[in-house]
Short mmCIF file of C-alpha atoms and ligand atoms in Angstrom, two decimals:
data_model
loop_
_atom_site.label_atom_id
_atom_site.label_comp_id
_atom_site.label_asym_id
_atom_site.label_seq_id
_atom_site.Cartn_x
_atom_site.Cartn_y
_atom_site.Cartn_z
CA MET A 237 -15.18 63.68 87.64
CA ASN A 238 -15.56 59.92 87.67
CA SER A 239 -12.04 58.87 88.52
CA PRO A 240 -10.92 59.53 92.07
CA PHE A 241 -7.64 60.80 90.64
CA LEU A 242 -9.09 63.20 88.10
CA SER A 243 -9.66 66.73 89.33
CA ALA A 244 -11.07 69.62 87.32
CA THR A 245 -7.52 70.60 86.53
CA ASP A 246 -7.03 67.39 84.55
CA GLY A 247 -10.24 67.77 82.59
CA THR A 248 -10.75 69.32 79.22
CA SER A 249 -13.37 71.94 78.52
CA SER A 250 -13.99 74.37 75.72
CA PRO A 251 -11.81 77.48 75.80
CA ARG A 252 -13.28 80.53 77.50
CA VAL A 253 -13.48 83.72 75.45
CA LEU A 254 -11.94 86.67 77.27
CA THR A 255 -12.95 90.01 75.82
CA ALA A 256 -10.50 92.87 75.99
CA GLY A 257 -11.33 96.35 77.20
CA GLY A 258 -14.09 97.80 79.34
CA SER A 259 -13.81 98.61 83.01
CA LEU A 260 -14.53 97.09 86.42
CA SER A 261 -16.70 98.53 89.13
CA GLY A 262 -18.32 97.44 92.38
CA SER A 263 -17.66 95.49 95.57
CA VAL A 264 -16.44 91.95 95.74
CA ARG A 265 -16.17 89.58 98.68
CA VAL A 266 -13.43 87.14 97.84
CA PRO A 267 -13.87 83.57 99.11
CA GLY A 268 -12.37 82.34 102.35
CA ASP A 269 -8.64 82.04 102.85
CA LYS A 270 -7.45 78.71 101.51
CA SER A 271 -4.68 78.20 104.07
CA ILE A 272 -6.97 79.00 107.02
CA SER A 273 -9.74 76.80 105.56
CA HIS A 274 -7.49 73.73 105.39
CA ARG A 275 -6.25 74.28 108.92
CA SER A 276 -9.69 74.80 110.43
CA LEU A 277 -10.80 71.42 109.03
CA LEU A 278 -7.62 69.62 110.10
CA PHE A 279 -7.39 71.05 113.60
CA GLY A 280 -11.15 70.68 114.09
CA ALA A 281 -10.82 67.00 113.17
CA ILE A 282 -8.32 66.25 115.93
CA ALA A 283 -9.92 68.45 118.58
CA GLU A 284 -12.41 67.29 121.21
CA GLY A 285 -15.91 68.52 120.47
CA THR A 286 -17.38 70.52 117.62
CA THR A 287 -15.58 73.12 115.51
CA THR A 288 -17.81 75.62 113.74
CA ILE A 289 -16.36 77.25 110.64
CA GLU A 290 -17.82 80.37 109.11
CA GLY A 291 -16.60 81.45 105.67
CA LEU A 292 -14.82 78.20 104.81
CA LEU A 293 -13.59 78.26 101.22
CA PRO A 294 -15.93 75.90 99.30
CA ALA A 295 -13.30 75.15 96.63
CA GLU A 296 -11.68 71.98 95.38
CA ASP A 297 -8.57 72.16 97.59
CA PRO A 298 -10.35 72.33 100.99
CA LEU A 299 -12.86 69.77 99.67
CA SER A 300 -9.90 67.41 99.20
CA THR A 301 -8.87 67.93 102.83
CA ALA A 302 -12.44 67.33 104.01
CA ALA A 303 -12.79 64.17 101.91
CA CYS A 304 -9.57 62.71 103.37
CA LEU A 305 -10.71 63.48 106.92
CA ARG A 306 -14.15 62.00 106.31
CA SER A 307 -12.61 58.78 105.10
CA MET A 308 -10.79 58.55 108.45
CA GLY A 309 -14.05 58.77 110.40
CA VAL A 310 -14.46 62.53 110.88
CA THR A 311 -17.99 63.86 110.46
CA ILE A 312 -18.01 67.14 108.53
CA SER A 313 -21.25 68.80 107.48
CA PRO A 314 -21.70 69.56 103.75
CA ILE A 315 -19.37 72.29 102.47
CA GLU A 316 -21.40 74.77 100.45
CA ALA A 317 -21.01 78.46 99.70
CA GLY A 318 -22.42 80.62 102.47
CA GLU A 319 -23.06 77.68 104.81
CA ILE A 320 -21.52 77.23 108.25
CA VAL A 321 -19.51 74.02 108.39
CA GLN A 322 -19.33 71.83 111.48
CA VAL A 323 -16.54 69.39 112.19
CA GLU A 324 -17.08 66.76 114.88
CA GLY A 325 -13.59 66.25 116.28
CA VAL A 326 -12.37 62.73 117.01
CA GLY A 327 -9.58 63.82 119.38
CA LEU A 328 -5.82 63.69 118.96
CA ASP A 329 -5.67 59.94 118.42
CA GLY A 330 -9.11 59.21 117.01
CA LEU A 331 -8.44 59.08 113.26
CA GLN A 332 -9.26 55.66 111.82
CA GLU A 333 -7.20 53.85 109.22
CA PRO A 334 -9.00 54.55 105.92
CA THR A 335 -10.17 51.69 103.72
CA ALA A 336 -9.18 53.52 100.53
CA ILE A 337 -6.40 55.72 99.23
CA LEU A 338 -6.54 59.33 100.47
CA ASP A 339 -7.00 61.48 97.36
CA CYS A 340 -5.44 64.93 97.83
CA GLY A 341 -6.53 66.08 94.35
CA ASN A 342 -4.54 69.12 93.25
CA SER A 343 -3.78 70.25 96.79
CA GLY A 344 -0.18 70.43 98.03
CA THR A 345 -1.40 71.74 101.38
CA THR A 346 -3.64 68.70 101.85
CA MET A 347 -0.90 66.22 101.08
CA ARG A 348 1.85 67.92 103.09
CA LEU A 349 -0.24 68.63 106.18
CA MET A 350 -1.73 65.12 106.03
CA LEU A 351 1.78 63.65 106.09
CA GLY A 352 2.44 65.45 109.38
CA LEU A 353 -0.96 64.55 110.76
CA LEU A 354 -0.69 60.85 109.92
CA ALA A 355 3.00 60.02 110.47
CA GLY A 356 2.44 59.62 114.23
CA ARG A 357 -0.70 57.43 114.11
CA ASP A 358 0.97 54.41 115.60
CA GLY A 359 0.10 51.12 113.87
CA ARG A 360 -2.10 52.62 111.15
CA HIS A 361 -1.29 52.66 107.46
CA PHE A 362 -2.17 55.35 104.90
CA ILE A 363 -1.65 55.86 101.17
CA LEU A 364 -1.83 59.39 99.80
CA ASP A 365 -2.16 60.28 96.15
CA GLY A 366 -3.17 63.22 93.99
CA ASP A 367 -3.66 64.43 90.44
CA ALA A 368 -0.94 64.61 87.79
CA SER A 369 0.30 67.99 89.03
CA LEU A 370 0.52 66.89 92.67
CA ARG A 371 2.34 63.69 91.68
CA ARG A 372 5.14 65.89 90.28
CA ARG A 373 5.56 68.05 93.41
CA PRO A 374 8.40 67.48 95.90
CA MET A 375 7.37 65.80 99.15
CA ARG A 376 10.82 65.01 100.55
CA ARG A 377 10.88 68.50 102.06
CA VAL A 378 8.20 67.17 104.45
CA GLY A 379 9.26 63.51 104.61
CA GLN A 380 12.82 64.41 105.61
CA PRO A 381 12.01 66.58 108.67
CA LEU A 382 9.38 64.03 109.70
CA ALA A 383 11.96 61.23 109.30
CA SER A 384 14.16 63.02 111.85
CA MET A 385 11.26 62.43 114.29
CA GLY A 386 11.15 58.75 113.32
CA ALA A 387 8.47 58.86 110.58
CA ASP A 388 8.17 56.15 107.94
CA VAL A 389 7.10 57.79 104.65
CA ARG A 390 7.82 56.04 101.37
CA GLY A 391 7.21 56.89 97.75
CA ARG A 392 8.72 57.14 94.30
CA ASP A 393 12.09 58.88 93.88
CA GLY A 394 13.22 57.93 97.39
CA GLY A 395 10.04 59.07 99.09
CA ASN A 396 9.84 62.35 97.18
CA LEU A 397 6.91 61.74 94.87
CA ALA A 398 3.31 60.59 95.41
CA PRO A 399 1.74 58.11 95.70
CA LEU A 400 3.14 58.01 99.24
CA ALA A 401 2.76 55.32 101.89
CA VAL A 402 2.79 56.33 105.55
CA GLN A 403 3.27 53.69 108.21
CA GLY A 404 2.19 55.44 111.38
CA THR A 405 4.58 55.13 114.28
CA GLN A 406 5.25 56.75 117.67
CA LEU A 407 7.34 59.84 116.80
CA LYS A 408 9.98 61.47 118.98
CA GLY A 409 10.18 65.22 119.47
CA THR A 410 13.40 66.87 118.35
CA VAL A 411 14.81 70.08 116.89
CA VAL A 412 13.88 70.20 113.22
CA GLY A 413 15.41 72.63 110.74
CA THR A 414 13.15 72.92 107.69
CA PRO A 415 14.95 72.99 104.31
CA VAL A 416 12.76 75.79 102.85
CA ALA A 417 10.67 78.62 104.30
CA SER A 418 7.42 76.78 103.71
CA ALA A 419 4.33 76.97 105.89
CA GLN A 420 3.27 73.59 104.57
CA VAL A 421 6.46 71.96 105.81
CA LYS A 422 6.38 73.83 109.12
CA SER A 423 2.73 72.94 109.69
CA ALA A 424 3.35 69.27 108.94
CA VAL A 425 6.03 69.16 111.65
CA LEU A 426 3.79 71.04 114.12
CA LEU A 427 0.99 68.53 113.53
CA ALA A 428 3.38 65.63 114.04
CA ALA A 429 4.71 67.28 117.21
CA LEU A 430 1.29 67.22 118.88
CA THR A 431 1.51 63.47 119.54
CA ALA A 432 5.30 62.97 119.60
CA GLU A 433 7.20 61.87 122.69
CA GLY A 434 8.89 65.02 124.06
CA SER A 435 9.00 68.57 122.73
CA THR A 436 9.66 69.56 119.14
CA THR A 437 11.14 72.83 117.92
CA VAL A 438 10.85 73.82 114.27
CA ILE A 439 13.37 76.32 112.93
CA GLU A 440 12.61 77.91 109.57
CA PRO A 441 15.20 79.60 107.31
CA ALA A 442 12.78 82.58 107.08
CA GLN A 443 9.34 83.11 108.54
CA SER A 444 6.48 81.65 106.50
CA ARG A 445 2.76 82.30 107.00
CA ASP A 446 1.82 81.73 110.64
CA HIS A 447 -1.83 80.63 110.48
CA SER A 448 -1.02 77.24 112.02
CA GLU A 449 0.70 78.79 115.02
CA ARG A 450 -2.19 81.21 115.64
CA MET A 451 -4.89 78.60 115.22
CA LEU A 452 -3.19 75.78 117.12
CA LYS A 453 -2.76 78.11 120.10
CA ALA A 454 -6.43 79.08 119.91
CA PHE A 455 -7.36 75.36 119.91
CA GLY A 456 -5.33 74.90 123.09
CA ALA A 457 -2.00 73.48 121.88
CA ASP A 458 1.04 74.11 124.07
CA LEU A 459 2.95 76.11 121.46
CA GLN A 460 5.55 78.86 121.87
CA VAL A 461 6.85 81.16 119.15
CA GLY A 462 10.29 82.67 119.64
CA GLY A 463 13.59 83.45 118.00
CA GLU A 464 14.29 86.13 115.45
CA MET A 465 11.13 86.98 113.45
CA GLY A 466 9.14 84.07 114.90
CA ARG A 467 11.35 81.50 113.21
CA HIS A 468 11.50 79.08 116.17
CA ILE A 469 8.27 77.33 117.08
CA SER A 470 8.14 74.84 119.94
CA VAL A 471 5.36 72.40 120.73
CA ARG A 472 5.03 70.35 123.90
CA PRO A 473 2.76 67.35 123.35
CA GLY A 474 -0.03 66.33 125.64
CA ALA A 475 -2.40 69.29 125.49
CA THR A 476 -5.94 68.45 124.41
CA LEU A 477 -7.26 70.53 121.51
CA HIS A 478 -10.78 71.88 121.98
CA GLY A 479 -13.24 72.61 119.17
CA GLN A 480 -13.47 76.32 118.34
CA THR A 481 -15.47 78.76 116.30
CA VAL A 482 -13.31 79.81 113.35
CA VAL A 483 -14.23 82.78 111.16
CA VAL A 484 -12.26 82.53 107.93
CA PRO A 485 -11.31 85.90 106.40
CA GLY A 486 -11.26 86.45 102.63
CA ASP A 487 -8.12 85.24 100.89
CA ILE A 488 -5.61 88.01 100.11
CA SER A 489 -4.21 85.72 97.40
CA SER A 490 -7.61 85.87 95.65
CA ALA A 491 -7.97 89.60 96.38
CA ALA A 492 -4.63 90.12 94.58
CA PHE A 493 -6.24 89.69 91.14
CA TRP A 494 -8.69 92.51 91.86
CA LEU A 495 -5.99 94.70 93.42
CA VAL A 496 -3.92 94.54 90.24
CA ALA A 497 -6.96 94.87 87.95
CA GLY A 498 -8.29 97.79 90.01
CA SER A 499 -4.91 99.53 89.78
CA LEU A 500 -4.51 99.12 86.03
CA VAL A 501 -7.90 99.00 84.31
CA GLU A 502 -8.92 102.48 83.18
CA GLY A 503 -11.87 103.87 85.13
CA ALA A 504 -11.95 100.93 87.57
CA ASP A 505 -13.52 101.44 90.98
CA LEU A 506 -13.26 98.32 93.15
CA THR A 507 -13.72 97.53 96.83
CA ILE A 508 -12.63 94.12 98.07
CA GLU A 509 -14.33 93.32 101.35
CA ASN A 510 -13.24 91.27 104.32
CA VAL A 511 -9.66 90.53 103.24
CA GLY A 512 -7.27 88.77 105.64
CA LEU A 513 -4.31 91.05 106.38
CA ASN A 514 -2.05 88.75 108.35
CA PRO A 515 1.41 90.41 108.08
CA THR A 516 2.96 87.12 106.91
CA ARG A 517 0.73 87.39 103.79
CA THR A 518 0.72 91.09 102.89
CA GLY A 519 3.86 91.26 100.71
CA ILE A 520 1.61 92.05 97.73
CA LEU A 521 0.42 95.24 99.46
CA ASP A 522 4.01 96.32 100.14
CA VAL A 523 5.03 95.76 96.52
CA LEU A 524 1.94 97.50 95.12
CA GLU A 525 2.53 100.43 97.48
CA ALA A 526 6.15 100.71 96.28
CA MET A 527 4.79 100.70 92.70
CA GLY A 528 2.63 103.70 93.55
CA ALA A 529 -0.72 101.88 93.70
CA CYS A 530 -3.65 103.68 95.26
CA ILE A 531 -5.05 101.25 97.86
CA ASP A 532 -6.88 102.30 101.01
CA ILE A 533 -7.44 99.89 103.86
CA LEU A 534 -10.80 100.58 105.49
CA ASN A 535 -12.56 99.12 108.50
CA ARG A 536 -9.49 97.38 109.97
CA ARG A 537 -10.54 94.81 112.53
CA GLU A 538 -9.51 91.54 114.13
CA VAL A 539 -11.62 88.45 113.40
CA ALA A 540 -10.92 85.17 115.22
CA GLY A 541 -7.27 86.06 115.79
CA GLU A 542 -6.54 87.31 112.24
CA PRO A 543 -6.37 90.97 111.10
CA VAL A 544 -8.95 91.84 108.43
CA GLY A 545 -9.89 94.94 106.39
CA ASP A 546 -11.69 96.16 103.27
CA LEU A 547 -9.46 97.28 100.41
CA GLN A 548 -10.45 100.11 98.11
CA VAL A 549 -8.39 100.42 94.97
CA SER A 550 -8.33 103.01 92.19
CA PRO A 551 -6.29 103.11 89.00
CA THR A 552 -2.99 104.94 88.78
CA PRO A 553 0.16 104.53 86.65
CA LEU A 554 2.38 101.92 88.30
CA LYS A 555 6.18 102.00 88.53
CA PRO A 556 8.32 98.93 87.78
CA PHE A 557 9.51 96.93 90.78
CA HIS A 558 12.31 94.67 91.97
CA PHE A 559 12.00 92.15 94.71
CA GLY A 560 13.79 89.01 95.84
CA GLU A 561 14.00 86.14 98.23
CA GLU A 562 13.49 88.19 101.40
CA ILE A 563 9.84 89.00 100.66
CA MET A 564 9.01 85.77 98.80
CA PRO A 565 7.29 83.85 101.65
CA ARG A 566 4.94 86.84 102.10
CA LEU A 567 3.78 86.89 98.47
CA VAL A 568 4.72 83.54 96.98
CA ASP A 569 1.26 82.93 95.48
CA GLU A 570 0.99 86.46 94.07
CA VAL A 571 3.97 86.27 91.71
CA PRO A 572 1.86 85.29 88.64
CA ILE A 573 -0.40 88.34 88.95
CA LEU A 574 2.61 90.57 89.67
CA CYS A 575 4.10 89.33 86.37
CA VAL A 576 0.95 90.66 84.70
CA ALA A 577 1.28 93.97 86.57
CA ALA A 578 4.91 94.26 85.38
CA CYS A 579 3.77 94.15 81.75
CA PHE A 580 1.92 97.42 82.30
CA CYS A 581 4.65 99.38 84.12
CA ASP A 582 6.97 101.56 82.05
CA GLY A 583 10.45 100.07 82.48
CA GLU A 584 11.99 96.82 83.64
CA SER A 585 10.69 94.89 86.64
CA ARG A 586 12.66 92.02 88.10
CA ILE A 587 11.67 89.20 90.38
CA SER A 588 14.46 87.03 91.81
CA GLY A 589 14.78 84.42 94.58
CA ALA A 590 11.59 82.82 93.26
CA SER A 591 12.73 79.27 92.47
CA GLU A 592 9.94 77.92 94.74
CA LEU A 593 7.57 79.02 91.96
CA ARG A 594 8.92 76.17 89.85
CA VAL A 595 7.44 73.56 92.22
CA LYS A 596 3.96 74.99 92.68
CA GLU A 597 0.87 73.56 90.93
CA THR A 598 2.83 74.21 87.73
CA ASP A 599 6.26 75.70 87.08
CA ARG A 600 4.75 79.15 87.39
CA LEU A 601 7.83 81.03 86.11
CA ALA A 602 7.88 78.99 82.91
CA VAL A 603 4.11 79.02 82.45
CA MET A 604 3.71 82.76 83.01
CA ALA A 605 6.68 83.46 80.71
CA ARG A 606 5.18 81.27 77.99
CA GLN A 607 1.66 82.66 78.23
CA LEU A 608 2.65 86.33 78.52
CA LYS A 609 5.08 85.94 75.59
CA ALA A 610 2.15 84.66 73.52
CA MET A 611 0.52 88.04 74.27
CA GLY A 612 3.66 89.83 73.07
CA ALA A 613 5.31 90.57 76.44
CA ASP A 614 9.00 91.42 76.42
CA LEU A 615 10.55 89.25 79.13
CA ASP A 616 13.38 86.93 80.10
CA GLU A 617 12.93 83.93 82.32
CA HIS A 618 15.79 83.21 84.77
CA ASP A 619 16.50 80.15 86.92
CA ASP A 620 15.14 81.90 90.00
CA GLY A 621 12.91 84.59 88.56
CA ILE A 622 11.85 86.71 85.62
CA SER A 623 12.61 90.16 84.13
CA ILE A 624 9.79 91.92 82.36
CA ARG A 625 10.13 95.09 80.31
CA GLY A 626 6.69 96.62 80.52
CA GLY A 627 4.95 99.50 78.89
CA ARG A 628 4.18 98.05 75.50
CA PRO A 629 0.65 96.84 74.83
CA LEU A 630 -0.23 93.16 75.15
CA LYS A 631 -2.30 91.65 72.35
CA GLY A 632 -5.01 89.02 72.64
CA ALA A 633 -3.83 85.42 72.19
CA VAL A 634 -4.77 81.77 72.51
CA LEU A 635 -3.92 81.17 76.17
CA ASP A 636 -3.81 78.15 78.46
CA SER A 637 -3.87 77.98 82.27
CA GLU A 638 -1.81 74.79 81.90
CA THR A 639 -4.10 73.54 84.77
CA ASP A 640 -2.95 76.20 87.28
CA HIS A 641 -5.65 78.18 89.11
CA ARG A 642 -3.54 81.25 89.77
CA VAL A 643 -2.31 81.32 86.17
CA ALA A 644 -5.91 81.14 84.91
CA MET A 645 -6.97 84.15 86.97
CA SER A 646 -3.79 86.15 86.22
CA LEU A 647 -4.33 85.66 82.48
CA ALA A 648 -7.95 86.74 82.84
CA ILE A 649 -6.76 90.10 84.18
CA ALA A 650 -4.05 90.37 81.48
CA SER A 651 -6.65 89.77 78.79
CA ILE A 652 -8.91 92.63 79.96
CA LEU A 653 -5.90 94.91 79.57
CA ALA A 654 -4.94 93.56 76.11
CA THR A 655 -5.69 95.30 72.82
CA SER A 656 -7.78 92.41 71.42
CA ASP A 657 -9.75 89.41 72.67
CA SER A 658 -8.14 86.19 73.94
CA SER A 659 -9.27 82.65 74.56
CA LEU A 660 -8.26 80.64 77.63
CA ASP A 661 -7.99 76.87 77.73
CA ARG A 662 -8.54 75.05 81.02
CA SER A 663 -10.06 78.13 82.67
CA GLU A 664 -11.94 75.82 85.07
CA ALA A 665 -8.70 75.48 87.07
CA ALA A 666 -9.75 78.68 88.92
CA ALA A 667 -12.15 76.51 90.96
CA VAL A 668 -9.20 75.12 92.93
CA SER A 669 -9.15 78.30 95.03
CA TYR A 670 -11.86 80.66 93.71
CA PRO A 671 -14.96 78.83 92.43
CA ASN A 672 -16.88 82.05 91.64
CA PHE A 673 -14.06 83.89 89.95
CA TRP A 674 -15.62 83.93 86.48
CA ASP A 675 -19.01 85.01 87.87
CA ASP A 676 -17.40 87.79 89.92
CA LEU A 677 -15.49 88.97 86.86
CA GLU A 678 -18.68 89.05 84.79
CA ARG A 679 -20.54 90.95 87.51
CA LEU A 680 -17.82 93.57 88.03
CA ARG A 681 -17.33 94.31 84.32
CA CYS A 682 -18.87 97.48 83.00
C1 S3P B 204 0.35 77.33 101.86
C2 S3P B 204 1.65 77.70 101.82
C3 S3P B 204 2.35 78.12 100.60
C4 S3P B 204 1.38 78.49 99.48
C5 S3P B 204 0.26 77.53 99.36
C6 S3P B 204 -0.50 77.39 100.66
C7 S3P B 204 -0.22 76.86 103.14
O1 S3P B 204 3.16 77.07 100.17
O2 S3P B 204 2.06 78.58 98.26
O3 S3P B 204 -0.65 77.99 98.36
O4 S3P B 204 -1.45 76.83 103.29
O5 S3P B 204 0.56 76.54 104.05
P1 S3P B 204 4.62 76.86 100.83
O6 S3P B 204 4.38 76.83 102.28
O7 S3P B 204 5.14 75.55 100.36
O8 S3P B 204 5.43 78.03 100.34
#
């Protein structure tokens, strides 16, 4: 990776051979939650004192957040698997103007949360950029709410597309309605609110994941959650954030691949340890339960303000499913693997209200439709979703992640269940959120 704007997802590598058949057995500890990892670095950076992070996800996306923070003067110890990470906070107004462009890589969370963090740094100037995928993703959804607080964010397509220039300015607190139920947008506004003049209230159209609210409160922010289903979040500026010890639970979005594999692969016997079970993230468990999946939650506990458990899954025939917009924020990243699950349920499954999938790392509805069709799936893509008629075998095929980490891992599970071997181009994309995925898969196969 020589160019600062080339991430693994832009690279080319030889296709990975994915053998069909066999079973899966054993325990797996999925890597740390990506959303919580980003936030622990960001909030640690603007706190007073040291933040100690256990279980931080050592993957490309959080590394992008750490690199941006380091280039603004934050000391962060090396991020390596199994190592505790320490962030030396510079305080609410201590971030320095960087001398170079802030490279957000493939990470939408980095870019969107950075916009909120930086918009209020009065008198300082920042340029944010990312890889080819990130340059296509909509940023107005953050720029617009921030503009209502006085932010100056510019970019291509009227400020919608990176590279983006942020001229830091003193922001004013206000009531901000976010255009989509997005935790990235909400969190950007909450970060901006910390140094605005006066209080800010964010109102979401539906509740998105609430890691920012939980963690900001734990760091000492003056933050209140109210309204129907926690959709109104108010921040009063002025409170000092204090460095904390954060224990990052395993990412349920990474566990999802094993939950589906463990439900469908004949003879599988999988336990996924230490999985975050925050109710704003557990839509996948609700859908799998409605499909008849056999998942036991063991050893439920609370770790650093987040519910956690071990998930034991055994195979069982799954029923087709329907779900729509109402559950989408709780399982938005799990739609690709649920498309795979649908291929193995007798009958038609339908996902609707999923147009957000079109603006993720790739257009995930189009990419999953294309890749699963190559395996012989019977499906129709819709503007806001997909219908899949499952129950007929998938065959091995020449597959491509199209640079998307969650697509790569979803196709890996599909290819175990296929009738013949597949090959997968750009499989290295998995490293964006799950660097050991291919090793874990190898280890669990039997
Ligand atoms: C994330 C929120 C989700 C999710 C993304 C991470 C976060 O995006 O898809 O992988 O950490 O806030 P949206 O908030 O835009 O739905």
